[in-house]
XYZ file of N, CA and C in Angstrom:
810
model
N -110.867 80.570 50.339
C -111.663 79.425 50.757
C -110.884 78.140 50.502
N -111.102 77.156 51.336
C -110.563 75.819 51.124
C -111.725 74.848 51.195
N -111.456 73.599 50.876
C -112.520 72.600 50.863
C -112.307 71.566 51.944
N -113.397 71.182 52.576
C -113.416 70.029 53.462
C -113.789 68.843 52.597
N -113.034 67.743 52.685
C -113.345 66.619 51.819
C -113.054 65.299 52.515
N -113.726 64.259 52.029
C -113.542 62.913 52.555
C -114.191 61.934 51.593
N -114.330 60.690 52.025
C -115.000 59.683 51.205
C -115.802 58.768 52.110
N -116.841 58.165 51.541
C -117.630 57.199 52.298
C -118.053 56.075 51.365
N -118.603 54.996 51.930
C -118.859 53.787 51.155
C -120.126 53.121 51.644
N -120.932 52.613 50.742
C -122.097 51.790 51.077
C -122.380 50.854 49.916
N -122.913 49.702 50.190
C -123.165 48.717 49.143
C -124.353 49.092 48.263
N -125.340 49.793 48.834
C -126.600 49.989 48.124
C -126.833 51.417 47.664
N -125.818 52.217 47.726
C -125.931 53.552 47.181
C -126.163 54.626 48.230
N -125.608 55.760 47.972
C -125.724 56.894 48.876
C -126.759 57.876 48.355
N -127.441 58.505 49.299
C -128.418 59.516 48.938
C -127.881 60.926 49.148
N -127.155 61.122 50.280
C -126.568 62.439 50.558
C -125.514 62.314 51.653
N -124.663 63.324 51.701
C -123.674 63.445 52.772
C -123.835 64.843 53.379
N -123.845 64.897 54.699
C -123.995 66.167 55.402
C -122.785 66.407 56.308
N -122.534 67.678 56.539
C -121.379 68.086 57.337
C -121.840 69.040 58.440
N -121.250 68.872 59.615
C -121.452 69.806 60.722
C -120.120 70.478 61.020
N -120.135 71.822 61.063
C -118.919 72.578 61.355
C -119.171 73.414 62.606
N -118.423 73.129 63.638
C -118.614 73.807 64.928
C -117.403 74.668 65.262
N -117.659 75.899 65.655
C -116.627 76.749 66.231
C -116.583 76.402 67.719
N -115.617 75.580 68.092
C -115.555 75.076 69.470
C -115.273 76.204 70.451
N -114.450 77.144 70.028
C -114.073 78.249 70.913
C -115.290 79.068 71.332
N -116.168 79.378 70.356
C -117.321 80.247 70.614
C -118.629 79.478 70.776
N -118.581 78.144 70.597
C -119.778 77.280 70.661
C -120.841 77.767 69.679
N -120.435 77.939 68.430
C -121.367 78.293 67.365
C -121.215 77.286 66.226
N -122.238 77.259 65.333
C -122.294 76.265 64.265
C -122.544 76.959 62.927
N -121.915 76.430 61.887
C -122.097 76.980 60.544
C -123.402 76.448 59.954
N -124.271 77.388 59.480
C -125.566 76.972 58.937
C -125.641 77.108 57.420
N -124.524 77.389 56.794
C -124.489 77.530 55.343
C -124.324 78.960 54.903
N -124.753 79.900 55.737
C -124.624 81.324 55.412
C -124.008 82.128 56.549
N -124.052 81.589 57.756
C -123.503 82.294 58.904
C -123.374 81.365 60.089
N -122.931 81.917 61.207
C -122.734 81.139 62.423
C -123.903 81.356 63.377
N -124.429 80.250 63.929
C -125.556 80.331 64.847
C -125.342 79.470 66.073
N -126.300 79.516 66.970
C -126.140 78.810 68.237
C -126.631 77.381 68.253
N -127.268 76.907 67.167
C -127.835 75.552 67.150
C -127.047 74.649 66.205
N -126.835 73.371 66.577
C -126.162 72.426 65.683
C -126.892 72.340 64.344
N -126.132 72.416 63.255
C -126.717 72.428 61.913
C -125.920 71.500 61.002
N -126.632 70.763 60.160
C -125.995 69.904 59.170
C -126.232 70.495 57.791
N -125.156 70.696 57.027
C -125.253 71.262 55.679
C -124.848 70.212 54.662
N -125.435 70.282 53.470
C -125.194 69.272 52.445
C -123.835 69.474 51.779
N -123.113 68.377 51.643
C -121.841 68.388 50.927
C -122.089 68.166 49.449
N -121.076 68.394 48.617
C -121.140 68.135 47.179
C -120.490 66.792 46.902
N -121.177 65.895 46.215
C -120.646 64.567 45.941
C -121.140 63.560 46.947
N -120.829 62.287 46.682
C -121.293 61.210 47.561
C -120.121 60.357 48.029
N -119.677 59.406 47.205
C -118.565 58.548 47.627
C -117.311 59.372 47.918
N -117.073 60.367 47.105
C -116.024 61.352 47.369
C -116.711 62.714 47.415
N -116.683 63.343 48.552
C -117.450 64.576 48.723
C -116.576 65.725 49.199
N -117.050 66.934 48.960
C -116.343 68.137 49.408
C -117.359 69.147 49.934
N -116.826 70.086 50.703
C -117.646 71.211 51.140
C -116.740 72.439 51.220
N -117.155 73.490 50.552
C -116.355 74.725 50.589
C -116.428 75.327 51.984
N -115.258 75.481 52.592
C -115.228 75.921 53.991
C -115.677 77.363 54.124
N -116.243 77.708 55.285
C -116.558 79.106 55.570
C -115.267 79.874 55.871
N -115.395 81.160 56.102
C -114.230 81.942 56.505
C -113.887 81.605 57.953
N -112.651 81.191 58.157
C -112.218 80.840 59.506
C -111.721 82.088 60.232
N -111.819 82.075 61.551
C -111.338 83.185 62.378
C -110.053 82.778 63.073
N -109.077 83.672 63.037
C -107.779 83.374 63.642
C -107.917 83.019 65.124
N -107.118 82.046 65.557
C -107.010 81.606 66.953
C -108.256 80.899 67.458
N -109.082 80.383 66.544
C -110.263 79.624 66.941
C -110.051 78.139 66.638
N -110.701 77.298 67.451
C -110.661 75.852 67.250
C -112.007 75.392 66.687
N -111.932 74.504 65.705
C -113.145 74.041 65.018
C -113.235 72.511 65.072
N -114.471 72.020 64.940
C -114.738 70.584 64.874
C -115.594 70.311 63.648
N -115.159 69.373 62.788
C -115.902 68.992 61.590
C -116.353 67.538 61.736
N -117.659 67.300 61.576
C -118.224 65.950 61.600
C -118.982 65.713 60.298
N -119.121 64.463 59.927
C -119.869 64.119 58.711
C -120.791 62.946 58.992
N -121.888 62.880 58.205
C -122.784 61.727 58.270
C -123.403 61.530 56.894
N -123.611 60.265 56.557
C -124.162 59.911 55.245
C -125.534 59.263 55.410
N -126.390 59.460 54.400
C -127.696 58.798 54.333
C -127.729 57.973 53.059
N -128.119 56.679 53.155
C -128.147 55.841 51.962
C -129.530 55.886 51.305
N -129.662 55.171 50.184
C -130.922 55.207 49.418
C -132.068 54.543 50.149
N -131.757 53.780 51.184
C -132.812 53.177 52.007
C -133.147 54.053 53.201
N -132.626 55.271 53.228
C -132.833 56.291 54.271
C -132.183 55.939 55.603
N -131.227 55.028 55.581
C -130.462 54.775 56.806
C -129.463 55.919 57.013
N -129.447 56.464 58.229
C -128.579 57.601 58.534
C -127.434 57.143 59.438
N -126.248 57.449 58.999
C -125.051 57.113 59.779
C -125.050 57.859 61.117
N -124.603 57.176 62.151
C -124.339 57.857 63.417
C -122.987 58.551 63.302
N -122.948 59.882 63.430
C -121.680 60.596 63.210
C -120.599 60.148 64.196
N -119.378 60.096 63.707
C -118.234 59.833 64.585
C -117.877 61.107 65.329
N -116.808 61.050 66.109
C -116.387 62.218 66.893
C -115.845 63.335 66.019
N -115.493 63.028 64.761
C -115.029 64.048 63.836
C -113.572 64.437 64.023
N -113.185 65.456 63.304
C -111.813 65.973 63.357
C -111.839 67.425 63.830
N -110.964 67.734 64.796
C -110.849 69.117 65.264
C -109.533 69.703 64.791
N -109.516 71.021 64.630
C -108.293 71.712 64.230
C -108.368 73.152 64.730
N -107.204 73.794 64.762
C -107.103 75.199 65.157
C -106.627 76.019 63.967
N -107.276 77.131 63.737
C -106.905 78.026 62.643
C -106.025 79.133 63.202
N -104.835 79.280 62.633
C -103.834 80.204 63.184
C -103.117 80.903 62.042
N -103.278 82.219 61.970
C -102.580 82.999 60.941
C -101.584 83.985 61.549
N -101.407 83.940 62.864
C -100.496 84.862 63.539
C -99.100 84.256 63.625
N -98.112 84.986 63.155
C -96.724 84.501 63.183
C -96.200 84.488 64.618
N -95.273 83.592 64.911
C -94.642 83.569 66.235
C -93.660 84.727 66.385
N -93.057 84.829 67.538
C -92.040 85.862 67.787
C -90.798 85.210 68.371
N -89.644 85.777 68.089
C -88.387 85.267 68.635
C -87.502 86.428 69.052
N -86.607 86.147 69.985
C -85.714 87.170 70.519
C -84.315 86.595 70.694
N -83.316 87.343 70.264
C -81.921 86.991 70.539
C -81.579 87.527 71.926
N -81.173 86.643 72.844
C -80.811 87.039 74.206
C -79.309 87.271 74.318
N -78.534 86.307 73.843
C -77.074 86.423 73.808
C -76.622 86.177 72.372
N -75.959 87.154 71.754
C -75.323 88.335 72.339
C -76.321 89.441 72.676
N -75.983 90.220 73.698
C -76.755 91.416 73.994
C -76.483 92.468 72.928
N -77.501 93.250 72.599
C -77.309 94.271 71.570
C -76.261 95.291 72.019
N -75.334 95.591 71.127
C -74.208 96.515 71.369
C -73.230 95.969 72.404
N -73.242 94.651 72.631
C -72.356 94.043 73.614
C -70.917 93.956 73.134
N -69.992 93.863 74.097
C -68.566 93.628 73.832
C -68.191 92.287 74.450
N -67.585 91.414 73.663
C -67.246 90.076 74.150
C -65.794 89.744 73.830
N -65.104 89.199 74.842
C -63.736 88.713 74.624
C -63.729 87.198 74.411
N -64.772 86.522 74.881
C -64.990 85.104 74.594
C -66.446 84.951 74.191
N -66.703 84.042 73.288
C -68.080 83.883 72.814
C -68.247 82.470 72.273
N -69.095 81.675 72.930
C -69.241 80.271 72.542
C -70.629 79.932 72.012
N -71.678 80.530 72.593
C -73.033 80.097 72.276
C -73.969 81.283 72.085
N -74.698 81.254 70.976
C -75.782 82.201 70.734
C -77.058 81.585 71.320
N -77.865 82.386 71.996
C -79.082 81.842 72.595
C -80.215 82.844 72.502
N -81.433 82.333 72.672
C -82.595 83.197 72.603
C -83.861 82.463 72.969
N -84.985 83.115 72.762
C -86.294 82.547 73.079
C -87.225 82.738 71.883
N -88.314 81.969 71.875
C -89.360 82.099 70.866
C -90.689 81.711 71.500
N -91.776 82.310 71.005
C -93.090 82.054 71.599
C -94.172 82.100 70.535
N -95.216 81.292 70.751
C -96.400 81.293 69.891
C -97.547 80.673 70.682
N -98.726 81.195 70.497
C -99.892 80.708 71.246
C -100.111 79.218 71.047
N -99.855 78.724 69.841
C -100.139 77.326 69.535
C -98.874 76.499 69.308
N -97.720 77.038 69.698
C -96.493 76.256 69.673
C -95.537 76.657 68.573
N -94.239 76.658 68.927
C -93.162 76.976 67.983
C -92.637 75.675 67.392
N -92.513 75.646 66.080
C -92.047 74.451 65.385
C -90.554 74.497 65.085
N -90.037 75.691 64.773
C -88.640 75.802 64.327
C -88.155 77.227 64.531
N -86.860 77.375 64.808
C -86.223 78.694 64.888
C -84.960 78.662 64.039
N -84.735 79.726 63.294
C -83.529 79.862 62.491
C -82.857 81.202 62.808
N -81.541 81.249 62.623
C -80.806 82.492 62.836
C -79.897 82.796 61.650
N -79.558 84.066 61.535
C -78.592 84.552 60.551
C -77.455 85.224 61.312
N -76.209 84.915 60.943
C -75.030 85.509 61.584
C -74.239 86.260 60.522
N -74.089 87.562 60.726
C -73.424 88.413 59.734
C -72.180 89.063 60.315
N -71.080 88.998 59.584
C -69.890 89.788 59.872
C -70.118 91.142 59.202
N -70.477 92.141 60.012
C -70.856 93.440 59.455
C -69.693 94.111 58.735
N -68.506 94.017 59.299
C -67.340 94.705 58.730
C -67.028 94.200 57.323
N -67.080 92.887 57.145
C -66.702 92.277 55.863
C -67.896 91.938 54.980
N -69.127 92.180 55.478
C -70.366 91.842 54.754
C -70.348 90.370 54.335
N -70.107 89.510 55.326
C -70.067 88.068 55.106
C -71.057 87.388 56.068
N -71.614 86.266 55.616
C -72.604 85.526 56.409
C -72.105 84.101 56.657
N -72.374 83.603 57.867
C -72.014 82.237 58.218
C -73.067 81.286 57.657
N -72.631 80.260 56.875
C -73.589 79.329 56.281
C -73.601 77.974 56.972
N -72.940 77.886 58.123
C -72.863 76.627 58.851
C -71.519 75.949 58.690
N -70.776 76.349 57.649
C -69.444 75.766 57.388
C -68.394 76.833 57.148
N -68.745 77.822 56.325
C -67.807 78.878 55.964
C -68.561 80.207 55.882
N -67.801 81.298 55.750
C -68.388 82.615 55.550
C -68.550 82.870 54.064
N -69.702 83.440 53.678
C -69.953 83.730 52.273
C -70.751 85.006 52.101
N -70.987 85.389 50.854
C -71.624 86.668 50.540
C -73.147 86.620 50.619
N -73.734 85.421 50.681
C -75.190 85.281 50.666
C -75.689 84.970 52.073
N -76.730 85.679 52.499
C -77.283 85.440 53.829
C -77.838 84.019 53.928
N -77.501 83.330 55.006
C -77.962 81.964 55.245
C -78.730 81.921 56.554
N -79.803 81.116 56.567
C -80.594 80.921 57.782
C -80.311 79.530 58.317
N -79.885 79.472 59.572
C -79.369 78.251 60.184
C -80.333 77.751 61.256
N -80.609 76.463 61.250
C -81.498 75.871 62.253
C -80.785 75.775 63.592
N -81.474 76.167 64.647
C -80.913 76.143 65.994
C -81.356 74.878 66.711
N -80.861 74.710 67.928
C -81.293 73.613 68.785
C -82.318 74.159 69.780
N -83.499 73.538 69.820
C -84.543 73.993 70.725
C -85.526 74.922 70.041
N -86.599 75.263 70.747
C -87.627 76.137 70.188
C -87.927 77.302 71.144
N -88.666 77.026 72.217
C -89.000 78.108 73.161
C -87.741 78.716 73.763
N -86.778 77.878 74.078
C -85.440 78.313 74.496
C -84.456 77.630 73.555
N -83.722 78.409 72.791
C -82.896 77.829 71.737
C -81.439 78.288 71.853
N -80.554 77.484 71.249
C -79.123 77.790 71.257
C -78.509 77.451 69.902
N -77.358 78.072 69.652
C -76.579 77.757 68.458
C -75.107 77.970 68.800
N -74.278 76.980 68.484
C -72.839 77.095 68.752
C -72.220 78.110 67.802
N -71.559 79.093 68.383
C -71.000 80.174 67.580
C -69.852 79.685 66.702
N -69.750 80.213 65.491
C -68.542 79.934 64.694
C -67.353 80.682 65.291
N -66.168 80.428 64.760
C -64.984 81.167 65.192
C -65.121 82.618 64.737
N -64.872 83.523 65.648
C -65.012 84.946 65.358
C -63.643 85.613 65.287
N -63.554 86.649 64.470
C -62.302 87.387 64.316
C -62.317 88.603 65.231
N -61.226 88.794 65.950
C -61.134 89.931 66.865
C -61.177 91.245 66.101
N -61.849 92.228 66.699
C -61.954 93.530 66.078
C -63.077 93.652 65.079
N -63.903 92.608 64.955
C -65.011 92.628 64.008
C -66.336 92.821 64.742
N -67.282 93.402 64.035
C -68.628 93.571 64.552
C -69.549 92.583 63.848
N -70.441 91.961 64.625
C -71.321 90.927 64.092
C -72.780 91.266 64.381
N -73.676 90.678 63.580
C -75.116 90.861 63.757
C -75.788 89.501 63.744
N -76.617 89.234 64.759
C -77.382 87.984 64.833
C -78.866 88.322 64.763
N -79.569 87.714 63.797
C -81.020 87.883 63.673
C -81.691 86.518 63.819
N -82.940 86.507 64.234
C -83.671 85.249 64.404
C -85.057 85.357 63.791
N -85.602 84.199 63.419
C -86.995 84.111 62.981
C -87.521 82.730 63.357
N -88.815 82.660 63.658
C -89.417 81.416 64.119
C -90.587 81.021 63.217
N -90.867 79.729 63.176
C -92.033 79.183 62.476
C -92.914 78.470 63.483
N -94.230 78.692 63.429
C -95.120 78.034 64.377
C -95.645 76.723 63.798
N -96.474 76.030 64.580
C -96.970 74.723 64.174
C -97.964 74.788 63.021
N -98.469 75.993 62.719
C -99.369 76.165 61.581
C -98.605 76.529 60.308
N -97.298 76.699 60.424
C -96.477 77.027 59.271
C -96.272 78.508 59.034
N -96.712 79.356 59.975
C -96.502 80.787 59.839
C -95.064 81.143 60.212
N -94.382 81.880 59.325
C -93.012 82.326 59.590
C -93.020 83.764 60.092
N -92.251 84.016 61.110
C -92.021 85.369 61.586
C -91.152 86.128 60.580
N -91.432 87.412 60.397
C -90.527 88.273 59.642
C -89.385 88.674 60.562
N -88.173 88.343 60.175
C -87.017 88.586 61.045
C -86.868 90.065 61.361
N -86.520 90.358 62.605
C -86.311 91.736 63.037
C -84.889 92.202 62.787
N -84.537 93.317 63.411
C -83.208 93.900 63.198
C -82.107 93.114 63.894
N -82.450 92.333 64.932
C -81.464 91.506 65.616
C -80.581 92.278 66.577
N -79.552 91.603 67.073
C -78.590 92.186 68.017
C -77.200 92.211 67.392
N -76.542 93.353 67.485
C -75.168 93.465 67.013
C -74.218 93.477 68.207
N -72.990 93.008 67.986
C -71.991 92.982 69.050
C -70.600 93.037 68.446
N -69.630 93.338 69.292
C -68.231 93.406 68.870
C -67.433 92.332 69.588
N -66.612 91.621 68.838
C -65.751 90.588 69.414
C -64.325 91.125 69.482
N -63.731 91.038 70.681
C -62.385 91.583 70.892
C -61.663 90.697 71.909
N -60.752 89.874 71.446
C -59.984 89.018 72.361
C -58.496 89.367 72.375
N -58.168 90.583 71.926
C -56.787 91.056 71.980
C -56.663 92.053 73.130
N -55.739 91.777 74.045
C -55.580 92.614 75.235
C -55.039 93.993 74.864
N -55.373 95.002 75.653
C -54.797 96.330 75.427
C -53.317 96.350 75.795
N -52.653 97.460 75.491
C -51.238 97.610 75.835
C -51.046 98.874 76.668
N -50.070 98.806 77.575
C -49.739 99.978 78.404
C -48.248 100.285 78.290
N -47.927 101.517 78.610
C -46.521 101.935 78.619
C -46.302 102.901 79.776
N -45.214 102.696 80.502
C -44.829 103.627 81.569
C -44.119 104.833 80.972
N -44.533 106.033 81.372
C -43.839 107.260 80.986
C -42.885 107.680 82.092
N -43.374 107.695 83.317
C -42.562 107.953 84.510
C -42.872 106.898 85.552
N -41.871 106.282 86.150
C -40.434 106.576 86.048
C -39.823 106.012 84.762
N -38.740 106.638 84.328
C -37.969 106.114 83.208
C -37.084 104.991 83.726
N -37.024 103.932 82.962
C -36.278 102.754 83.409
C -34.796 103.072 83.648
N -34.281 102.676 84.824
C -32.870 102.802 85.143
C -32.438 104.142 85.694
N -33.393 105.103 85.777
C -33.044 106.445 86.261
C -33.140 106.481 87.781
N -32.254 107.282 88.423
C -32.299 107.499 89.870
C -33.013 108.816 90.158
N -34.002 108.779 91.035
C -34.786 109.968 91.361
C -34.600 110.345 92.828
N -34.584 111.661 93.079
C -34.641 112.107 94.474
C -36.041 112.597 94.832
N -36.919 112.640 93.796
C -38.330 112.986 94.005
C -39.134 112.426 92.844
N -40.211 111.714 93.178
C -41.094 111.162 92.139
C -42.518 111.118 92.706
N -43.201 112.248 92.652
C -44.521 112.304 93.281
C -45.597 111.508 92.563
N -45.383 111.202 91.296
C -46.464 110.565 90.527
C -45.895 109.619 89.470
N -46.554 108.492 89.345
C -46.267 107.548 88.261
C -47.255 107.849 87.138
N -46.790 107.889 85.879
C -47.668 108.196 84.749
C -47.417 107.214 83.612
N -48.400 107.145 82.726
C -48.248 106.260 81.586
C -49.375 106.416 80.586
N -49.375 105.563 79.568
C -50.409 105.563 78.531
C -50.934 104.141 78.350
N -52.103 104.057 77.741
C -52.698 102.750 77.425
C -53.514 102.878 76.151
N -53.538 101.826 75.348
C -54.290 101.837 74.089
C -54.971 100.494 73.874
N -56.080 100.555 73.162
C -56.769 99.336 72.709
C -57.439 99.648 71.382
N -57.235 98.802 70.392
C -57.669 99.111 69.030
C -59.170 98.971 68.829
N -59.841 98.149 69.642
C -61.246 97.838 69.365
C -62.198 98.341 70.432
N -62.086 97.786 71.629
C -63.078 98.062 72.667
C -62.769 99.301 73.487
N -61.516 99.731 73.466
C -61.132 100.855 74.313
C -60.661 100.396 75.680
N -59.946 101.240 76.357
C -59.392 100.915 77.680
C -60.390 101.314 78.751
N -60.684 100.391 79.674
C -61.632 100.697 80.751
C -60.940 100.873 82.099
N -59.760 100.291 82.275
C -59.075 100.359 83.570
C -57.593 100.098 83.378
N -56.767 100.841 84.115
C -55.322 100.587 84.152
C -54.917 100.387 85.612
N -54.171 99.329 85.865
C -53.663 99.053 87.201
C -52.137 99.032 87.176
N -51.549 99.347 88.326
C -50.094 99.343 88.428
C -49.665 98.499 89.623
N -48.490 97.929 89.486
C -47.852 97.197 90.582
C -46.563 97.941 90.951
N -46.397 98.239 92.229
C -45.218 98.979 92.695
C -44.454 98.079 93.678
N -43.225 97.756 93.317
C -42.420 96.841 94.126
C -41.184 97.553 94.684
N -40.970 97.374 95.969
C -39.715 97.788 96.601
C -38.746 96.635 96.384
N -37.914 96.782 95.369
C -37.021 95.675 94.984
C -36.015 95.382 96.091
N -35.570 96.441 96.779
C -34.582 96.272 97.843
C -35.109 95.382 98.956
N -36.373 95.628 99.373
C -36.949 94.897 100.504
C -37.896 93.765 100.082
N -38.105 93.617 98.783
C -39.035 92.611 98.252
C -40.417 92.763 98.897
N -40.948 93.966 98.842
C -42.306 94.238 99.318
C -43.069 94.978 98.225
N -44.387 94.968 98.348
C -45.257 95.547 97.330
C -46.225 96.544 97.975
N -46.547 97.591 97.228
C -47.502 98.578 97.709
C -48.934 98.052 97.501
N -49.716 98.041 98.586
C -51.077 97.492 98.528
C -52.139 98.565 98.331
N -51.721 99.805 98.311
C -52.662 100.903 98.239
C -52.760 101.655 99.544
N -52.284 101.006 100.629
C -52.305 101.650 101.933
C -51.078 101.338 102.769
N -50.358 100.287 102.357
C -49.162 99.874 103.102
C -48.321 98.975 102.205
N -47.114 98.623 102.723
C -46.232 97.701 102.008
C -46.446 96.298 102.563
N -46.556 95.306 101.646
C -46.771 93.925 102.077
C -45.955 92.958 101.262
N -46.085 91.697 101.587
C -45.247 90.679 100.952
C -45.833 90.086 99.686
N -47.061 90.448 99.336
C -47.720 89.867 98.156
C -47.933 90.934 97.094
N -47.634 90.587 95.853
C -47.831 91.559 94.780
C -49.288 91.971 94.696
N -49.530 93.264 94.566
C -50.868 93.827 94.508
C -50.965 94.797 93.348
N -52.076 94.720 92.631
C -52.321 95.644 91.528
C -53.337 96.680 91.983
N -52.954 97.952 91.912
C -53.812 99.028 92.387
C -54.296 99.865 91.204
N -55.518 100.402 91.325
C -56.133 101.159 90.239
C -55.490 102.531 90.092
N -55.229 102.890 88.849
C -54.722 104.230 88.563
C -55.900 105.162 88.250
N -55.594 106.418 87.988
C -56.599 107.397 87.568
C -56.413 107.665 86.083
N -57.527 107.536 85.305
C -57.441 107.738 83.864
C -57.278 106.428 83.121
N -57.307 106.507 81.804
C -57.207 105.305 80.975
C -56.133 105.467 79.904
N -56.450 106.160 78.823
C -55.446 106.341 77.767
C -54.209 107.111 78.258
N -54.446 108.061 79.132
C -53.353 108.740 79.855
C -53.671 108.623 81.330
N -52.856 107.887 82.050
C -53.206 107.561 83.422
C -52.108 108.014 84.397
N -52.489 108.144 85.677
C -51.555 108.564 86.709
C -51.826 107.772 87.972
N -50.787 107.699 88.807
C -50.943 107.132 90.153
C -50.035 107.908 91.086
N -50.614 108.426 92.164
C -49.821 109.169 93.157
C -48.940 108.203 93.937
N -47.653 108.516 94.002
C -46.696 107.611 94.655
C -47.004 107.451 96.148
N -46.695 106.259 96.673
C -46.840 106.063 98.117
C -45.770 106.876 98.886
């Protein structure tokens, strides 16, 4: 329970102060023991400074509180419009959009996401963890203690990413606070891998400088330490005629054609 309180003033003394509590959402009124359909005034405790122990509020409902005083000469105040408020105990929700969960990134500049609440989002914070090293970004440096960082925006929010180390896996979690002060319990978040180091390839056949009378296939290998190899392309140049294989004919512009395989790849000769 909480208390409704205020103060009033009169030169000749107060006799009583009454309060009206309306559930605006349901159009019901507090009668001292329950909610009913007729406007009701209940007596407050105190006079110049008065209080009233509030009833149990219902989540997501809007209420209106009015007061009126009666003096010792039985003059009754005309109630003002009163104060309205919304009772909200439901936490907001937030989602990390970028990075995508289990994503692979070679460049990464901005973390972004969304947040929602029926009565408005007040603040969003995120946590950025280097999973491999068990380190957290605190806004300036990486450290051992998890830090929650304020983002820019609420319903749609962003945060400029710190510098990331290639070959590391990171985790971004978010939590939001609504206008009633309810904090979301942070979820598991989205993890991703940062990899800005290019893979490497090596030709197995042809061997450099060797003369062949038959070479039906070009072969080679490729490796990548973090993300893995997804595609290998080859360029085949007729050095004598300064032409390039396009995949179907010889032309004057260098062309890269897809091979078959990744870590061990092949290309059938033209």
